[in-house]
């Protein structure tokens, strides 16, 4: 008897022990997991997207903001078990039931909770929204959300600068999950949208509902979204618009009215040399970043990605080009610094270099007009005439490695340090060591001459070239280029302020600078290579220092380059223009540079013109008459994009004032005359003008 | 003599049961107050009905306290016949009514609940008076005596209660003198028979004695993921409720699994899950400890009972409580099959409450009479 009760007592202890262990396991060991499960089953969360930060230009004009879009989300669990809801939804949205199911399908790679809202349609048109709202009672588990989406009111305006946004992809999601990114989130993919993503995205809000087994919801919590921080850009809307318009028009003009029909792409950088502020950054061809916000159609995707010119490439920072003659100031600078040339030195140009002869002709030898030689020149004339013979002689005196050394001092061959995505290209400054290591060949003497005229293996990005001219303009001070001056919270409070960063100082001797600047000023003045483009520009009041470049680019047509700064006494703006296969710097690129300067100095020019013609005072009329082109008011100050109210457009339509017409909208006007300065098409040596 | 019985009661058991009943009323209130379909607007409606059952149970139990557990032969026959008649009546369509897939209700009470206690008292008398229980042959009549009500319960069909009956019967046999190895053999034969039944069903298509859904319900706790919306649902939801209570619980009246309708039967079969959800490991440990005290005390009464009849009956009552606790809590925490076995004193249910209080009364009576010098 006794032992039987002992056995029963043991049995009781074991049973209670097992229950206790199991409870410990469920409540303590797995308690948190079960808590999560319990929460997940019973709560639904609707995300409220935070509006992305606004882009302002340097004077506070809105360049990119948000508009309201309608998204449709469903709870997979509520939909899949109710076929009639799925059928109705598919009818209203005009998509097949299968495609909806496909979106809700559990995917082992990306976790979709069957209890949470999953977006199935984006940017739904207003008619569909009304239909959905009318059928709301028959559509349990279907939610139509008003979502702020990015809107670029001026279409392709500054597209490379802004970049674009897109739904986060799997790879990014895996990397950024810890930073709070979730499936369906929007993320900046390029440009400022990507570079400043962490500031722009804001904090999404949400509504938490408690849901009972019948799907009835009651609101538990409402979290307001926190909009992203706003960027105050260094960009000047007027200059940017003028630059885009001028470049597009010039390309269209070249294609139609010149031998340079292959001209189709280019880049512009306008920068403030005093602080590195980028005033305009243009790359052609461009795209409309708005198309990335919604659903990209096959047609649009093909247009964008099958274009050989690659519209998403930002040529202003990624493009590497031979600078051609725009490099010559560095050659002259190295000779002056090494005391290998004085103002009294005389050079002679008979169309070819005195030592290398036909291996290094001067562009003037192939000129269709004039004497086919520059004759006796000073070093200043060498810059003004862009004479290759002078540069070749200087290269013999200084040596390639020394020129390369000075080129690097100006920042060539390495990124400028601009905080931007896509990251900058490095460019290349070749020297004898580089050749030996990379080509396994010795450096031939004539290559020094090629380097001196900005050819050989030398490449720069437009941004680097702008930095070089900014350094010259600024007596050697080199500022790190920047695009954003301040980041402000939605409340207006400044969260980050970027100060100008002085990253180098060449401390250019004033005497040296005067020589170079004099040469560059003569380039745009009577007899200079850019005189044609700057004829009529008020150079007295706004003195300009510039340099044209025609870089050979075999087997393609020559690239047209123009770099300048103004006013020379107190430089405010540096402009670099590049047109790929644009023919010549003087007729291809310089007119664009002029228009940008006109836009920047618009008010001053108006005053000057008014002072000159007190009777008419018509500022609309282009007083200069750029050759080969009609009167252009580069900025269109009356309908400047910034004057409109782009902030939020509820109907999803794009704002009307686009800064530029598309090239194909330009009427073909048969102008038989070639650009006034003919260009040497001969590719074999460093021709230039 | 009456006053002496009251003086010699085991007040520990009475205190434990009182606390359990109070906790039960609290949990029934927590789980039903927001269920308008059940309460019709009066938050206390279900609690009031439970309280009524407690009152009836107390009166009934008080009376039972003064009735000797050693019943006469006539009483033995009477109880047995009443028991069988009730179990037959409940099977008659029109008299018995269906609930939860079984015909177990007769005019608002469950005869099978009372049948447990009646059979314990009947078998207690029979087994303790039987001289010889050593041969398998000698077990024939006890099995017959027990097998008739068991078969009637299986006809309802109420598999859970049938399992309680079997457990009670085997435990009582063990204490009454049947050697352990024989009990083990009987269990093995039973398991083998059930296995053969299933194998025959699977391979030969012979009919199962229970329905498919019952098999699913009984086996779903092993793998609730197999049918998460069907038979596995309750297990999953109960386990989530228990686990999500964590250490201190979500707070009394603040459980969500039951209130939002995810956990069905939350005021009856799954009330323990709600207790765990709302009071956490702390609360559920206290309740488990109270049950352990109840069972432990019951065993002590069985050991120290004045005679063999008292000992066997007390063992039967302990076995009944033990099995109810193990089975109900076990299914709440996902380690036992889901059957409609209520948790003593906590689950809502009139018949069970009255019968449980009565059982405690019988147990107390055995304890009160155990000192021979008193009589």
PDB file of C-alpha atoms in Angstrom, chain A residues 411-563:
ATOM      1  CA  UNK A 411      43.924  69.448 -58.342  1.00  0.00           C
ATOM      2  CA  UNK A 412      43.984  67.471 -61.581  1.00  0.00           C
ATOM      3  CA  UNK A 413      44.335  63.722 -61.444  1.00  0.00           C
ATOM      4  CA  UNK A 414      42.308  63.331 -58.273  1.00  0.00           C
ATOM      5  CA  UNK A 415      38.699  63.975 -57.211  1.00  0.00           C
ATOM      6  CA  UNK A 416      37.833  67.478 -56.130  1.00  0.00           C
ATOM      7  CA  UNK A 417      36.214  66.112 -52.992  1.00  0.00           C
ATOM      8  CA  UNK A 418      32.658  67.058 -53.928  1.00  0.00           C
ATOM      9  CA  UNK A 419      30.244  65.199 -51.676  1.00  0.00           C
ATOM     10  CA  UNK A 420      28.132  63.604 -54.362  1.00  0.00           C
ATOM     11  CA  UNK A 421      26.961  60.379 -55.879  1.00  0.00           C
ATOM     12  CA  UNK A 422      27.886  59.130 -58.473  1.00  0.00           C
ATOM     13  CA  UNK A 423      31.412  59.641 -57.258  1.00  0.00           C
ATOM     14  CA  UNK A 424      33.719  61.726 -59.350  1.00  0.00           C
ATOM     15  CA  UNK A 425      36.122  60.380 -61.888  1.00  0.00           C
ATOM     16  CA  UNK A 426      39.795  60.896 -61.188  1.00  0.00           C
ATOM     17  CA  UNK A 427      40.987  62.083 -64.561  1.00  0.00           C
ATOM     18  CA  UNK A 428      44.599  61.449 -65.464  1.00  0.00           C
ATOM     19  CA  UNK A 429      47.774  63.534 -65.458  1.00  0.00           C
ATOM     20  CA  UNK A 430      50.404  61.601 -67.425  1.00  0.00           C
ATOM     21  CA  UNK A 431      54.133  61.983 -66.892  1.00  0.00           C
ATOM     22  CA  UNK A 432      57.253  60.025 -67.784  1.00  0.00           C
ATOM     23  CA  UNK A 433      56.876  57.638 -64.825  1.00  0.00           C
ATOM     24  CA  UNK A 434      53.254  57.008 -65.624  1.00  0.00           C
ATOM     25  CA  UNK A 435      54.105  56.157 -69.237  1.00  0.00           C
ATOM     26  CA  UNK A 436      56.878  53.819 -68.239  1.00  0.00           C
ATOM     27  CA  UNK A 437      54.730  51.994 -65.726  1.00  0.00           C
ATOM     28  CA  UNK A 438      51.517  51.805 -67.667  1.00  0.00           C
ATOM     29  CA  UNK A 439      52.550  51.669 -71.306  1.00  0.00           C
ATOM     30  CA  UNK A 440      55.969  50.009 -70.850  1.00  0.00           C
ATOM     31  CA  UNK A 441      57.316  52.617 -73.239  1.00  0.00           C
ATOM     32  CA  UNK A 442      59.618  55.579 -72.848  1.00  0.00           C
ATOM     33  CA  UNK A 443      58.259  59.127 -72.966  1.00  0.00           C
ATOM     34  CA  UNK A 444      58.893  60.622 -76.383  1.00  0.00           C
ATOM     35  CA  UNK A 445      59.952  64.283 -76.428  1.00  0.00           C
ATOM     36  CA  UNK A 446      56.995  65.299 -78.617  1.00  0.00           C
ATOM     37  CA  UNK A 447      54.666  64.036 -75.919  1.00  0.00           C
ATOM     38  CA  UNK A 448      55.791  66.889 -73.693  1.00  0.00           C
ATOM     39  CA  UNK A 449      54.465  69.226 -76.366  1.00  0.00           C
ATOM     40  CA  UNK A 450      51.204  67.282 -76.512  1.00  0.00           C
ATOM     41  CA  UNK A 451      50.817  67.506 -72.755  1.00  0.00           C
ATOM     42  CA  UNK A 452      51.521  71.250 -72.898  1.00  0.00           C
ATOM     43  CA  UNK A 453      48.547  71.707 -75.207  1.00  0.00           C
ATOM     44  CA  UNK A 454      46.259  69.555 -73.057  1.00  0.00           C
ATOM     45  CA  UNK A 455      46.358  66.383 -75.115  1.00  0.00           C
ATOM     46  CA  UNK A 456      48.302  63.135 -74.804  1.00  0.00           C
ATOM     47  CA  UNK A 457      46.745  60.944 -72.103  1.00  0.00           C
ATOM     48  CA  UNK A 458      45.672  63.957 -70.068  1.00  0.00           C
ATOM     49  CA  UNK A 459      42.035  63.866 -69.014  1.00  0.00           C
ATOM     50  CA  UNK A 460      39.991  66.008 -66.658  1.00  0.00           C
ATOM     51  CA  UNK A 461      36.400  66.179 -65.560  1.00  0.00           C
ATOM     52  CA  UNK A 462      34.510  69.403 -66.220  1.00  0.00           C
ATOM     53  CA  UNK A 463      34.376  69.884 -62.452  1.00  0.00           C
ATOM     54  CA  UNK A 464      38.164  69.563 -62.145  1.00  0.00           C
ATOM     55  CA  UNK A 465      38.634  72.056 -64.953  1.00  0.00           C
ATOM     56  CA  UNK A 466      36.293  74.476 -63.187  1.00  0.00           C
ATOM     57  CA  UNK A 467      38.389  74.039 -60.056  1.00  0.00           C
ATOM     58  CA  UNK A 468      41.562  74.928 -62.025  1.00  0.00           C
ATOM     59  CA  UNK A 469      40.039  78.159 -63.325  1.00  0.00           C
ATOM     60  CA  UNK A 470      38.588  78.932 -59.907  1.00  0.00           C
ATOM     61  CA  UNK A 471      42.096  78.606 -58.485  1.00  0.00           C
ATOM     62  CA  UNK A 472      43.508  80.977 -61.102  1.00  0.00           C
ATOM     63  CA  UNK A 473      40.669  83.426 -60.503  1.00  0.00           C
ATOM     64  CA  UNK A 474      41.146  83.171 -56.746  1.00  0.00           C
ATOM     65  CA  UNK A 475      44.919  83.784 -56.695  1.00  0.00           C
ATOM     66  CA  UNK A 476      45.570  80.141 -56.014  1.00  0.00           C
ATOM     67  CA  UNK A 477      43.026  79.451 -53.309  1.00  0.00           C
ATOM     68  CA  UNK A 478      41.271  76.147 -54.001  1.00  0.00           C
ATOM     69  CA  UNK A 479      37.923  75.526 -52.340  1.00  0.00           C
ATOM     70  CA  UNK A 480      36.308  72.162 -52.206  1.00  0.00           C
ATOM     71  CA  UNK A 481      33.304  72.299 -54.531  1.00  0.00           C
ATOM     72  CA  UNK A 482      29.996  71.981 -52.747  1.00  0.00           C
ATOM     73  CA  UNK A 483      26.363  71.731 -53.700  1.00  0.00           C
ATOM     74  CA  UNK A 484      24.659  72.144 -50.348  1.00  0.00           C
ATOM     75  CA  UNK A 485      25.195  75.094 -48.059  1.00  0.00           C
ATOM     76  CA  UNK A 486      22.821  74.214 -45.235  1.00  0.00           C
ATOM     77  CA  UNK A 487      20.524  71.424 -44.206  1.00  0.00           C
ATOM     78  CA  UNK A 488      17.501  72.663 -42.286  1.00  0.00           C
ATOM     79  CA  UNK A 489      14.880  70.820 -40.315  1.00  0.00           C
ATOM     80  CA  UNK A 490      11.248  71.252 -41.380  1.00  0.00           C
ATOM     81  CA  UNK A 491      10.896  73.684 -38.478  1.00  0.00           C
ATOM     82  CA  UNK A 492      13.495  75.900 -40.109  1.00  0.00           C
ATOM     83  CA  UNK A 493      16.163  75.113 -37.573  1.00  0.00           C
ATOM     84  CA  UNK A 494      19.550  74.558 -39.196  1.00  0.00           C
ATOM     85  CA  UNK A 495      20.775  71.027 -38.600  1.00  0.00           C
ATOM     86  CA  UNK A 496      23.984  71.089 -40.632  1.00  0.00           C
ATOM     87  CA  UNK A 497      25.820  74.065 -42.023  1.00  0.00           C
ATOM     88  CA  UNK A 498      28.589  73.395 -44.510  1.00  0.00           C
ATOM     89  CA  UNK A 499      31.300  75.995 -44.407  1.00  0.00           C
ATOM     90  CA  UNK A 500      33.477  76.654 -47.472  1.00  0.00           C
ATOM     91  CA  UNK A 501      36.456  74.319 -47.282  1.00  0.00           C
ATOM     92  CA  UNK A 502      39.807  75.719 -48.339  1.00  0.00           C
ATOM     93  CA  UNK A 503      41.633  72.608 -49.461  1.00  0.00           C
ATOM     94  CA  UNK A 504      44.678  74.136 -51.105  1.00  0.00           C
ATOM     95  CA  UNK A 505      46.447  77.395 -51.737  1.00  0.00           C
ATOM     96  CA  UNK A 506      48.955  77.842 -54.535  1.00  0.00           C
ATOM     97  CA  UNK A 507      49.555  81.453 -53.451  1.00  0.00           C
ATOM     98  CA  UNK A 508      49.914  82.544 -57.053  1.00  0.00           C
ATOM     99  CA  UNK A 509      52.330  85.449 -57.373  1.00  0.00           C
ATOM    100  CA  UNK A 510      50.304  88.539 -58.502  1.00  0.00           C
ATOM    101  CA  UNK A 511      52.761  89.170 -61.311  1.00  0.00           C
ATOM    102  CA  UNK A 512      52.303  85.610 -62.578  1.00  0.00           C
ATOM    103  CA  UNK A 513      48.555  85.839 -62.296  1.00  0.00           C
ATOM    104  CA  UNK A 514      48.518  89.124 -64.186  1.00  0.00           C
ATOM    105  CA  UNK A 515      50.343  87.538 -67.124  1.00  0.00           C
ATOM    106  CA  UNK A 516      47.995  84.571 -67.341  1.00  0.00           C
ATOM    107  CA  UNK A 517      44.906  86.675 -66.790  1.00  0.00           C
ATOM    108  CA  UNK A 518      45.982  89.142 -69.428  1.00  0.00           C
ATOM    109  CA  UNK A 519      46.337  86.295 -71.893  1.00  0.00           C
ATOM    110  CA  UNK A 520      42.944  84.902 -70.951  1.00  0.00           C
ATOM    111  CA  UNK A 521      41.304  88.302 -71.179  1.00  0.00           C
ATOM    112  CA  UNK A 522      42.683  88.778 -74.657  1.00  0.00           C
ATOM    113  CA  UNK A 523      41.116  85.462 -75.657  1.00  0.00           C
ATOM    114  CA  UNK A 524      37.653  86.982 -75.449  1.00  0.00           C
ATOM    115  CA  UNK A 525      38.702  90.352 -76.765  1.00  0.00           C
ATOM    116  CA  UNK A 526      39.386  91.505 -80.306  1.00  0.00           C
ATOM    117  CA  UNK A 527      41.605  88.998 -82.078  1.00  0.00           C
ATOM    118  CA  UNK A 528      41.186  86.305 -79.455  1.00  0.00           C
ATOM    119  CA  UNK A 529      39.805  82.841 -80.159  1.00  0.00           C
ATOM    120  CA  UNK A 530      36.579  83.552 -78.265  1.00  0.00           C
ATOM    121  CA  UNK A 531      36.131  87.037 -79.601  1.00  0.00           C
ATOM    122  CA  UNK A 532      33.474  85.881 -82.021  1.00  0.00           C
ATOM    123  CA  UNK A 533      31.370  84.481 -79.227  1.00  0.00           C
ATOM    124  CA  UNK A 534      31.838  87.497 -76.981  1.00  0.00           C
ATOM    125  CA  UNK A 535      31.391  90.219 -79.541  1.00  0.00           C
ATOM    126  CA  UNK A 536      29.119  92.818 -77.938  1.00  0.00           C
ATOM    127  CA  UNK A 537      29.507  91.521 -74.417  1.00  0.00           C
ATOM    128  CA  UNK A 538      30.149  94.442 -72.037  1.00  0.00           C
ATOM    129  CA  UNK A 539      33.720  93.390 -71.362  1.00  0.00           C
ATOM    130  CA  UNK A 540      34.673  96.806 -70.072  1.00  0.00           C
ATOM    131  CA  UNK A 541      32.220  96.616 -67.227  1.00  0.00           C
ATOM    132  CA  UNK A 542      32.409  92.851 -66.756  1.00  0.00           C
ATOM    133  CA  UNK A 543      35.881  91.813 -67.815  1.00  0.00           C
ATOM    134  CA  UNK A 544      36.039  88.124 -68.708  1.00  0.00           C
ATOM    135  CA  UNK A 545      39.055  85.811 -68.698  1.00  0.00           C
ATOM    136  CA  UNK A 546      38.502  82.686 -70.754  1.00  0.00           C
ATOM    137  CA  UNK A 547      40.112  80.002 -72.809  1.00  0.00           C
ATOM    138  CA  UNK A 548      38.765  77.971 -75.657  1.00  0.00           C
ATOM    139  CA  UNK A 549      39.758  74.392 -76.234  1.00  0.00           C
ATOM    140  CA  UNK A 550      39.283  72.039 -79.133  1.00  0.00           C
ATOM    141  CA  UNK A 551      40.329  68.666 -77.919  1.00  0.00           C
ATOM    142  CA  UNK A 552      41.000  65.930 -80.380  1.00  0.00           C
ATOM    143  CA  UNK A 553      39.062  62.837 -79.693  1.00  0.00           C
ATOM    144  CA  UNK A 554      39.771  60.391 -82.522  1.00  0.00           C
ATOM    145  CA  UNK A 555      37.976  58.632 -84.102  1.00  0.00           C
ATOM    146  CA  UNK A 556      35.191  61.041 -83.144  1.00  0.00           C
ATOM    147  CA  UNK A 557      34.859  64.708 -83.938  1.00  0.00           C
ATOM    148  CA  UNK A 558      36.677  67.192 -81.742  1.00  0.00           C
ATOM    149  CA  UNK A 559      35.263  68.130 -78.381  1.00  0.00           C
ATOM    150  CA  UNK A 560      34.470  71.782 -77.878  1.00  0.00           C
ATOM    151  CA  UNK A 561      35.533  73.242 -74.543  1.00  0.00           C
ATOM    152  CA  UNK A 562      35.363  76.674 -73.028  1.00  0.00           C
ATOM    153  CA  UNK A 563      36.462  77.747 -69.559  1.00  0.00           C
TER     154      UNK A 563
END
